[in-house]
CSV table of C-alpha atoms and ligand atoms in Angstrom, one decimal:
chain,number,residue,atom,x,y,z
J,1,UNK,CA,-22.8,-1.1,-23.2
J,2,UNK,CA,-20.0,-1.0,-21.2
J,3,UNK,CA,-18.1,2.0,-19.5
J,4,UNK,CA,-15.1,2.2,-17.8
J,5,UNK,CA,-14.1,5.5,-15.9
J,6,UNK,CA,-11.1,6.3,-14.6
J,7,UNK,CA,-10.8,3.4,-12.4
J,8,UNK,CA,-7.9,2.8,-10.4
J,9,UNK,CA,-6.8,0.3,-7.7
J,10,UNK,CA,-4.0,-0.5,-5.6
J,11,UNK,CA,-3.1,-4.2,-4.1
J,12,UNK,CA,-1.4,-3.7,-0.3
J,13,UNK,CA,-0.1,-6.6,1.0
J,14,UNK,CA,2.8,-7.7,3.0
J,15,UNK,CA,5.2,-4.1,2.3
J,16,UNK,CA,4.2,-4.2,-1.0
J,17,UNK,CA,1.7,-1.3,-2.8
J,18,UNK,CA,1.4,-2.5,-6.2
J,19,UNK,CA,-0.7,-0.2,-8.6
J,20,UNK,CA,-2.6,-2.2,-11.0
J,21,UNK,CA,-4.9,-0.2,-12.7
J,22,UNK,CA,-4.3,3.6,-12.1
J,23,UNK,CA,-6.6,5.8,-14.3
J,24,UNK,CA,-8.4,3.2,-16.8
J,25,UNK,CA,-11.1,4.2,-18.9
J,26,UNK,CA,-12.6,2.5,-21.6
J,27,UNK,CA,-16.0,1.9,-23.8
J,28,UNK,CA,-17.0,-0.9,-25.2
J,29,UNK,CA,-20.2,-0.4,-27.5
J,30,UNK,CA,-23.4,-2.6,-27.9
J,31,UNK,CA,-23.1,-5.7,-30.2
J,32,UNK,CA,-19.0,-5.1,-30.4
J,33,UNK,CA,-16.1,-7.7,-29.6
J,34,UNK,CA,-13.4,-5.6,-27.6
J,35,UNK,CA,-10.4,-7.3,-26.6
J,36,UNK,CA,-7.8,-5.9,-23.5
J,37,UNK,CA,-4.3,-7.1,-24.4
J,38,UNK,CA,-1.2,-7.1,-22.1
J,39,UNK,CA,1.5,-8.8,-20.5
J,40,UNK,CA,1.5,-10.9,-17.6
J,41,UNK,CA,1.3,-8.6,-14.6
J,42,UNK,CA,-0.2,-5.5,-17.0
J,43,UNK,CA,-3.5,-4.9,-15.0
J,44,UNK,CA,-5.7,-7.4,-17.8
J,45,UNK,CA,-7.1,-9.5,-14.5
J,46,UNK,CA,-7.9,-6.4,-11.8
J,47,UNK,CA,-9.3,-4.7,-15.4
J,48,UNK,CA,-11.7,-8.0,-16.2
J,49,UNK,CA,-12.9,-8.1,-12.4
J,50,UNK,CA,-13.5,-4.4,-12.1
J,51,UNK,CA,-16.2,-4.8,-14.9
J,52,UNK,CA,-18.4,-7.1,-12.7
J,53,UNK,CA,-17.2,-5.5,-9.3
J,54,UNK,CA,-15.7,-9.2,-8.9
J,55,UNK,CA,-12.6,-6.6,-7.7
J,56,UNK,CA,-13.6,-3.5,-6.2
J,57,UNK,CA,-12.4,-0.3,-7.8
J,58,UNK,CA,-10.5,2.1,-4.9
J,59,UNK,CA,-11.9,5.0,-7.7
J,60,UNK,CA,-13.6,5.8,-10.4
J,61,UNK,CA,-17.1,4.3,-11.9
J,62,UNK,CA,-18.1,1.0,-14.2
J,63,UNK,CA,-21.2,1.0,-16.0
J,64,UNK,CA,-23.1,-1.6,-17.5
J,65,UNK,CA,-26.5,-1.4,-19.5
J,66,UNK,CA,-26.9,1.6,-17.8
J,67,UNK,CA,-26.5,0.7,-14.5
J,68,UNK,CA,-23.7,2.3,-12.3
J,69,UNK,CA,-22.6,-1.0,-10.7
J,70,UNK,CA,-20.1,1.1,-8.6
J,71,UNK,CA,-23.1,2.7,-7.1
J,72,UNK,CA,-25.7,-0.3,-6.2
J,73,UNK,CA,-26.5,-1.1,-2.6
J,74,UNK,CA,-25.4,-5.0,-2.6
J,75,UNK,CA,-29.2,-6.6,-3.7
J,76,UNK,CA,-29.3,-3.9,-6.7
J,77,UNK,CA,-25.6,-5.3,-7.8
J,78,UNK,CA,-26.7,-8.9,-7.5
J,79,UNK,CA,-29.8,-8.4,-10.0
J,80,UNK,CA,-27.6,-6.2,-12.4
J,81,UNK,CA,-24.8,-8.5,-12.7
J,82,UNK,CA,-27.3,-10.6,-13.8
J,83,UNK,CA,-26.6,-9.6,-17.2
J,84,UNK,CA,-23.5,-10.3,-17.2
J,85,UNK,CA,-22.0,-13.6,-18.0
J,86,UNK,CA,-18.3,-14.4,-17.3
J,87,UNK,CA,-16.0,-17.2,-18.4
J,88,UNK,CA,-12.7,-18.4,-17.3
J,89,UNK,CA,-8.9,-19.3,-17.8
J,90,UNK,CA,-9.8,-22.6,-16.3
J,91,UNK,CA,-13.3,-23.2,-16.5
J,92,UNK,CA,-13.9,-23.6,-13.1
J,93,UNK,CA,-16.7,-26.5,-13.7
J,94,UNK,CA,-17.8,-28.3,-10.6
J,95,UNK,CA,-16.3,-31.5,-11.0
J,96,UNK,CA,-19.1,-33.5,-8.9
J,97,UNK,CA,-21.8,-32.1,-11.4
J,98,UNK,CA,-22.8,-33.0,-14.9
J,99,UNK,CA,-22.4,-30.8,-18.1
J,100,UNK,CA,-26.3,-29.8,-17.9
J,101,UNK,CA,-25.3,-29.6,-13.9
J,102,UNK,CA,-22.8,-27.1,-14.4
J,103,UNK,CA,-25.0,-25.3,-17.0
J,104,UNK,CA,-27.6,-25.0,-14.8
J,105,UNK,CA,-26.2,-23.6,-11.6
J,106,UNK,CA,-26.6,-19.7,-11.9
J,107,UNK,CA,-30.2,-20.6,-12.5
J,108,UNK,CA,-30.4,-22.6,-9.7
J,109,UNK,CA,-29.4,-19.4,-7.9
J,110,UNK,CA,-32.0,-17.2,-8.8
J,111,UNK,CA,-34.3,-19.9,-8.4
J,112,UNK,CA,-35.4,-20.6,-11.8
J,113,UNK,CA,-37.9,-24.2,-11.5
J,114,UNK,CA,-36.5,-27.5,-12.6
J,115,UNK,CA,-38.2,-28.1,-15.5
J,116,UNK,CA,-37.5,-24.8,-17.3
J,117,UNK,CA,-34.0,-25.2,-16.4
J,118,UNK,CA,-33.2,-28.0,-18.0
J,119,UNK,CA,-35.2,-27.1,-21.1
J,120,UNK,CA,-32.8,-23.7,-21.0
J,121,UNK,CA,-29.6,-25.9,-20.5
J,122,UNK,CA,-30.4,-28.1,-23.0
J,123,UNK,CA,-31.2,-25.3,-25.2
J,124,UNK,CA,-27.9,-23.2,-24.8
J,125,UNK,CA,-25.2,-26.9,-24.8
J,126,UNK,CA,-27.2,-27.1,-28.5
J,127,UNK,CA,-26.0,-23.8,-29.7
J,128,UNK,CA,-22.5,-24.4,-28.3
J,129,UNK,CA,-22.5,-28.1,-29.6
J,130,UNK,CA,-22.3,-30.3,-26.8
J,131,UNK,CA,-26.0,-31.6,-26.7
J,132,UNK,CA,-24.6,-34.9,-26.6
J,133,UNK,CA,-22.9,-34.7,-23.5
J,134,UNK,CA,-25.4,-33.3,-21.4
J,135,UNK,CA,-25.2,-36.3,-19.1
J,136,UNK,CA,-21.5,-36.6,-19.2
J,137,UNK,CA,-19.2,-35.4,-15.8
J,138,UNK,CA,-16.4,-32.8,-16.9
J,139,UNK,CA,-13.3,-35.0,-16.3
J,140,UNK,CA,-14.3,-37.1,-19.3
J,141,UNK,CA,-14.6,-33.8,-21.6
J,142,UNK,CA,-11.4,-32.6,-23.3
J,143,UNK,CA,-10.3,-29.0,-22.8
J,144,UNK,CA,-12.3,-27.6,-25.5
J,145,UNK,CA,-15.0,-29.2,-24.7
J,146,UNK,CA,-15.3,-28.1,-20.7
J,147,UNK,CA,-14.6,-24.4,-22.3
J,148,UNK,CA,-18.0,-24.5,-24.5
J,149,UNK,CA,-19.6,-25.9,-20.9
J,150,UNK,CA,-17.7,-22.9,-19.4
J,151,UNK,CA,-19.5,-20.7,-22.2
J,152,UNK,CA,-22.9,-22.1,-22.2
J,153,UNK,CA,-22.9,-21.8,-18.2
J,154,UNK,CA,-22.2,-18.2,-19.0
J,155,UNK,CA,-24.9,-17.8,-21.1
J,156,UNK,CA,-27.7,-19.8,-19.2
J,157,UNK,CA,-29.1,-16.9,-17.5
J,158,UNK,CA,-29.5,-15.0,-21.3
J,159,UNK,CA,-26.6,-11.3,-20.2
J,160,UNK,CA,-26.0,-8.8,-22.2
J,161,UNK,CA,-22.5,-8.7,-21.8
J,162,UNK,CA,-19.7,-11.4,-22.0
J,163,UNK,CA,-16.6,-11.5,-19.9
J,164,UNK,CA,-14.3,-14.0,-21.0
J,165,UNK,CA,-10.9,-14.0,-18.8
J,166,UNK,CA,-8.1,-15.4,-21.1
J,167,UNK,CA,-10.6,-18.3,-22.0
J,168,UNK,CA,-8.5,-19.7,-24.8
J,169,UNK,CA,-4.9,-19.6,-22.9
J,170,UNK,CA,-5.1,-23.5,-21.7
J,171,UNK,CA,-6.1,-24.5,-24.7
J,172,UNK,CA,-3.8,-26.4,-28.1
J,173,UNK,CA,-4.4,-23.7,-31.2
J,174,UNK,CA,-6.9,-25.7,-32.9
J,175,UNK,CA,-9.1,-25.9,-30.2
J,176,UNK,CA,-8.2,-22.1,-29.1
J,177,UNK,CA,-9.5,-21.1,-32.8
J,178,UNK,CA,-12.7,-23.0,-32.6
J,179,UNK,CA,-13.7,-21.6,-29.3
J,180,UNK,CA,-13.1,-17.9,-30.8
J,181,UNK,CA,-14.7,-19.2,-33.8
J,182,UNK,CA,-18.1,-20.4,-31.4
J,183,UNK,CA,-17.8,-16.3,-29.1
J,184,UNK,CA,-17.8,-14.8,-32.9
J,185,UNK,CA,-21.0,-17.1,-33.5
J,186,UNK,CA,-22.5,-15.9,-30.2
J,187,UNK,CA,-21.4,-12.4,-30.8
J,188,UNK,CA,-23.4,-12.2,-34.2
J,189,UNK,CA,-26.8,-14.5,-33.5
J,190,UNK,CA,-27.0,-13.4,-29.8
J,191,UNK,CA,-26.3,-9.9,-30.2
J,192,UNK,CA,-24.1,-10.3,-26.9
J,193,UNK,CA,-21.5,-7.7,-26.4
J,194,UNK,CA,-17.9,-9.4,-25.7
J,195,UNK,CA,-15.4,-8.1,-23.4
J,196,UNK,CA,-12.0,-10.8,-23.4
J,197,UNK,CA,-8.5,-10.1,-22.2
J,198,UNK,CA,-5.8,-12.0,-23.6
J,199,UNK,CA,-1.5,-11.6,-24.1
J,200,UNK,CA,-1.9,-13.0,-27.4
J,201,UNK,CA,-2.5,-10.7,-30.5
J,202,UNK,CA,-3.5,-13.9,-32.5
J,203,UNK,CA,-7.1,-13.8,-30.1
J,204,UNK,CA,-7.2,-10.4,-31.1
J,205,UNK,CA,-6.9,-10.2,-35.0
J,206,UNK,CA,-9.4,-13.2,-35.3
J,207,UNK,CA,-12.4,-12.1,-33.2
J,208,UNK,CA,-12.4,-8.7,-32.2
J,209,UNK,CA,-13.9,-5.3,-33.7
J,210,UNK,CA,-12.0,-2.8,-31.1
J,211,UNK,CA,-9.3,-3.2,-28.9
J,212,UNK,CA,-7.0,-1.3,-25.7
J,213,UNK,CA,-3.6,-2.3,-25.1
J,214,UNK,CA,-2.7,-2.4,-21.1
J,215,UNK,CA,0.7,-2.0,-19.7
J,216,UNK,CA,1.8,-1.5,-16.1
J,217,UNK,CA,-1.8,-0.5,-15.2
J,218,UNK,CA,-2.4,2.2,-18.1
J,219,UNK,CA,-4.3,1.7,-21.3
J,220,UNK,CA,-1.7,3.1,-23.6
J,221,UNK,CA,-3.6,2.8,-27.0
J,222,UNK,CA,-7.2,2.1,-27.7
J,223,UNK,CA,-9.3,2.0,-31.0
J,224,UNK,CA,-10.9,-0.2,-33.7
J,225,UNK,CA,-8.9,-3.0,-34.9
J,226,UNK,CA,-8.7,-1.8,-38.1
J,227,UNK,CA,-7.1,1.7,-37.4
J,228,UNK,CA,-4.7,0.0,-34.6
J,229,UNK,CA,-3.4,-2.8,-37.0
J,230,UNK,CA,-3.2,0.2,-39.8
J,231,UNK,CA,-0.7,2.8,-37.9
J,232,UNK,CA,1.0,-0.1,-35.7
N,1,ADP,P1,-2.6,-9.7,-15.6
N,1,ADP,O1,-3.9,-10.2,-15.5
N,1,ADP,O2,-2.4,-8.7,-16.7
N,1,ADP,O3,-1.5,-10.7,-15.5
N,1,ADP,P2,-3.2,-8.8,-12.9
N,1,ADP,O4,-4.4,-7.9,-13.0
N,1,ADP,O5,-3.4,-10.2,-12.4
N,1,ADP,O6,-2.4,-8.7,-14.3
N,1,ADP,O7,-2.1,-8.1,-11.9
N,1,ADP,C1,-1.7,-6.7,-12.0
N,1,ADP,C2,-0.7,-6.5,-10.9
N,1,ADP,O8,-1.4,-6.5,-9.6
N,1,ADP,C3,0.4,-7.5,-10.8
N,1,ADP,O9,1.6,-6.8,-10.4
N,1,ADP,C4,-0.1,-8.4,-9.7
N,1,ADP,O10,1.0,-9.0,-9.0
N,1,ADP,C5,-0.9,-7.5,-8.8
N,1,ADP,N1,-2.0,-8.1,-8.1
N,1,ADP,C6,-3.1,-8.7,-8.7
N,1,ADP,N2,-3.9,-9.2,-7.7
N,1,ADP,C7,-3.3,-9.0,-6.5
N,1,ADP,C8,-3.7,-9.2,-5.2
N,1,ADP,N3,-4.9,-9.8,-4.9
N,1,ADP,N4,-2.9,-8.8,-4.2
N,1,ADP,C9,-1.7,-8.2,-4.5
N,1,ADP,N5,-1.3,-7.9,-5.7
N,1,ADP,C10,-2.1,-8.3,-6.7
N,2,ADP,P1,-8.7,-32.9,-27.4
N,2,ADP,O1,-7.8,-33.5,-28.4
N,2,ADP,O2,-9.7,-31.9,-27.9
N,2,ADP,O3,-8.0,-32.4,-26.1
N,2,ADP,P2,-9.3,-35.4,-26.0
N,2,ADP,O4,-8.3,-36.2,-26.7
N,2,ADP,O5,-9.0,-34.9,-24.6
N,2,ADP,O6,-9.7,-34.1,-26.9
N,2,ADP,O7,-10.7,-36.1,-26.0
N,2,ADP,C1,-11.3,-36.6,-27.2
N,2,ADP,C2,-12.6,-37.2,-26.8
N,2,ADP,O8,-12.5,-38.2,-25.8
N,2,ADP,C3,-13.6,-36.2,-26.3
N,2,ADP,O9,-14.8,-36.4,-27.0
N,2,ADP,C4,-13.8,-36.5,-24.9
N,2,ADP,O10,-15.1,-36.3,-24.5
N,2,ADP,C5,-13.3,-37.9,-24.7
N,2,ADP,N1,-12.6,-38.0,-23.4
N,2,ADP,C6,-11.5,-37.3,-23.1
N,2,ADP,N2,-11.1,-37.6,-21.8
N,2,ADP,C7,-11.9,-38.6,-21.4
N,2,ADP,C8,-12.1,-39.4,-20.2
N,2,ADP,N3,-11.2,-39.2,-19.2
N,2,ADP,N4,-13.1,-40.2,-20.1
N,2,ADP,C9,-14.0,-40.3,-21.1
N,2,ADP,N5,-13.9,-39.6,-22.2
N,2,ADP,C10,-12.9,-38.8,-22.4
């Protein structure tokens, strides 16, 4: 669903040439949960970007659903990131706009009409549990709560693919197990594939079926969980 090939790229700024990805390729197959783990500074953020062209590769290709996104002309990459939903370390909500608000503004964007927008909103805060604060502005929402807004804006526009960018790291454990507890739920009844990056094994264990450890810009070991966790 996913395909990463030998994607590199390089950050130039003041006198500094920092290589942040250099040679990257991974897969990530339909329906799985595949989790990116590194340290700060590893590449995890340049990797996460480079799926949705959010970050340009210098080299190299990214596929998704079959489309080449590193080869679209600008209005062909619009419609195919389409199907791709991304969510974030800090939610990034619009502060000035209600839960169903923030849910609804991808759709607003590709000009989906009122009505059936709010029906979809409504819809998708059911399945992630916040029905009741549709009408509620996101400074009265605790953290967990503005994440599962985070997620259901995500998921408005019905992707394919996930991309969750450390999504759990502001979060108190309880509340970080509950959100992975809710992508798992998505994963399985949606049938969306899930690409996260994280530092913390815990994320890792819990939710996800295949995995690629990231250091200094290099994926240095890549697999299903289970035959990771069994020669680590
Ligand atoms: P991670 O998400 O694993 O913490 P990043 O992908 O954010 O890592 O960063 C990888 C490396 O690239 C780091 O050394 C970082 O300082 C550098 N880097 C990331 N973005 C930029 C940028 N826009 N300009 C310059 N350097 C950058
Ligand atoms: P958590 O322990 O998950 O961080 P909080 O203590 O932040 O939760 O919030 C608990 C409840 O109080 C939530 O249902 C949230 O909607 C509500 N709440 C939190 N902050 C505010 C606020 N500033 N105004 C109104 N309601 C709030």
């Amino acid at each position: 669903m996913i395909s990463v090939q030998h994607v590199s790229k390089t950050f130039r700024s003041g006198g500094t040439v920092t290589a942040a990805l250099q040679d990257v390729s991974l897969e990530v197959a339909e329906g799985e949960i595949f989790g990116v783990i590194g340290q700060s500074g590893a590449g995890k953020s340049t990797l996460i970007r480079a799926v949705n062209l959010l970050e340009r590769p210098d080299s190299g290709t990214v596929t998704v659903d079959g489309d080449e996104l590193t080869a679209l002309a600008p209005a062909e990459l619009r419609r195919a990131r389409r199907k791709i939903g991304m969510v974030f370390q800090h939610f990034n909500l619009l502060a000035g706009r209600t839960v169903r608000g923030n849910v609804e503004l991808g759709l607003e964007i590709i000009g989906v009409d009122g009505e059936q927008r709010r029906r979809r909103a409504l819809e998708i805060l059911d399945l992630v549990g916040l029905d009741d604060k549709a009408g509620a502005y996101p400074a009265e929402l605790s953290g967990g709560q503005k994440q599962r807004v985070g997620i259901a804006r995500a998921l408005a526009g019905n992707p394919k693919v996930l991309l969750s960018d450390e999504a759990t790291s502001a979060l108190d454990p309880e509340t970080t197990r509950s959100i992975l507890d809710l992508v798992k739920k998505i994963n399985t009844d949606l049938g969306l594939t899930v690409l996260l990056i994280t530092h913390e094994m815990d994320v890792v264990k819990r939710i996800c079926d295949s995995a690629a450890l990231i250091e200094g810009g290099r994926i240095v070991e890549q697999g299903r969980i289970v035959s990771l966790i069994s020669t680590a």
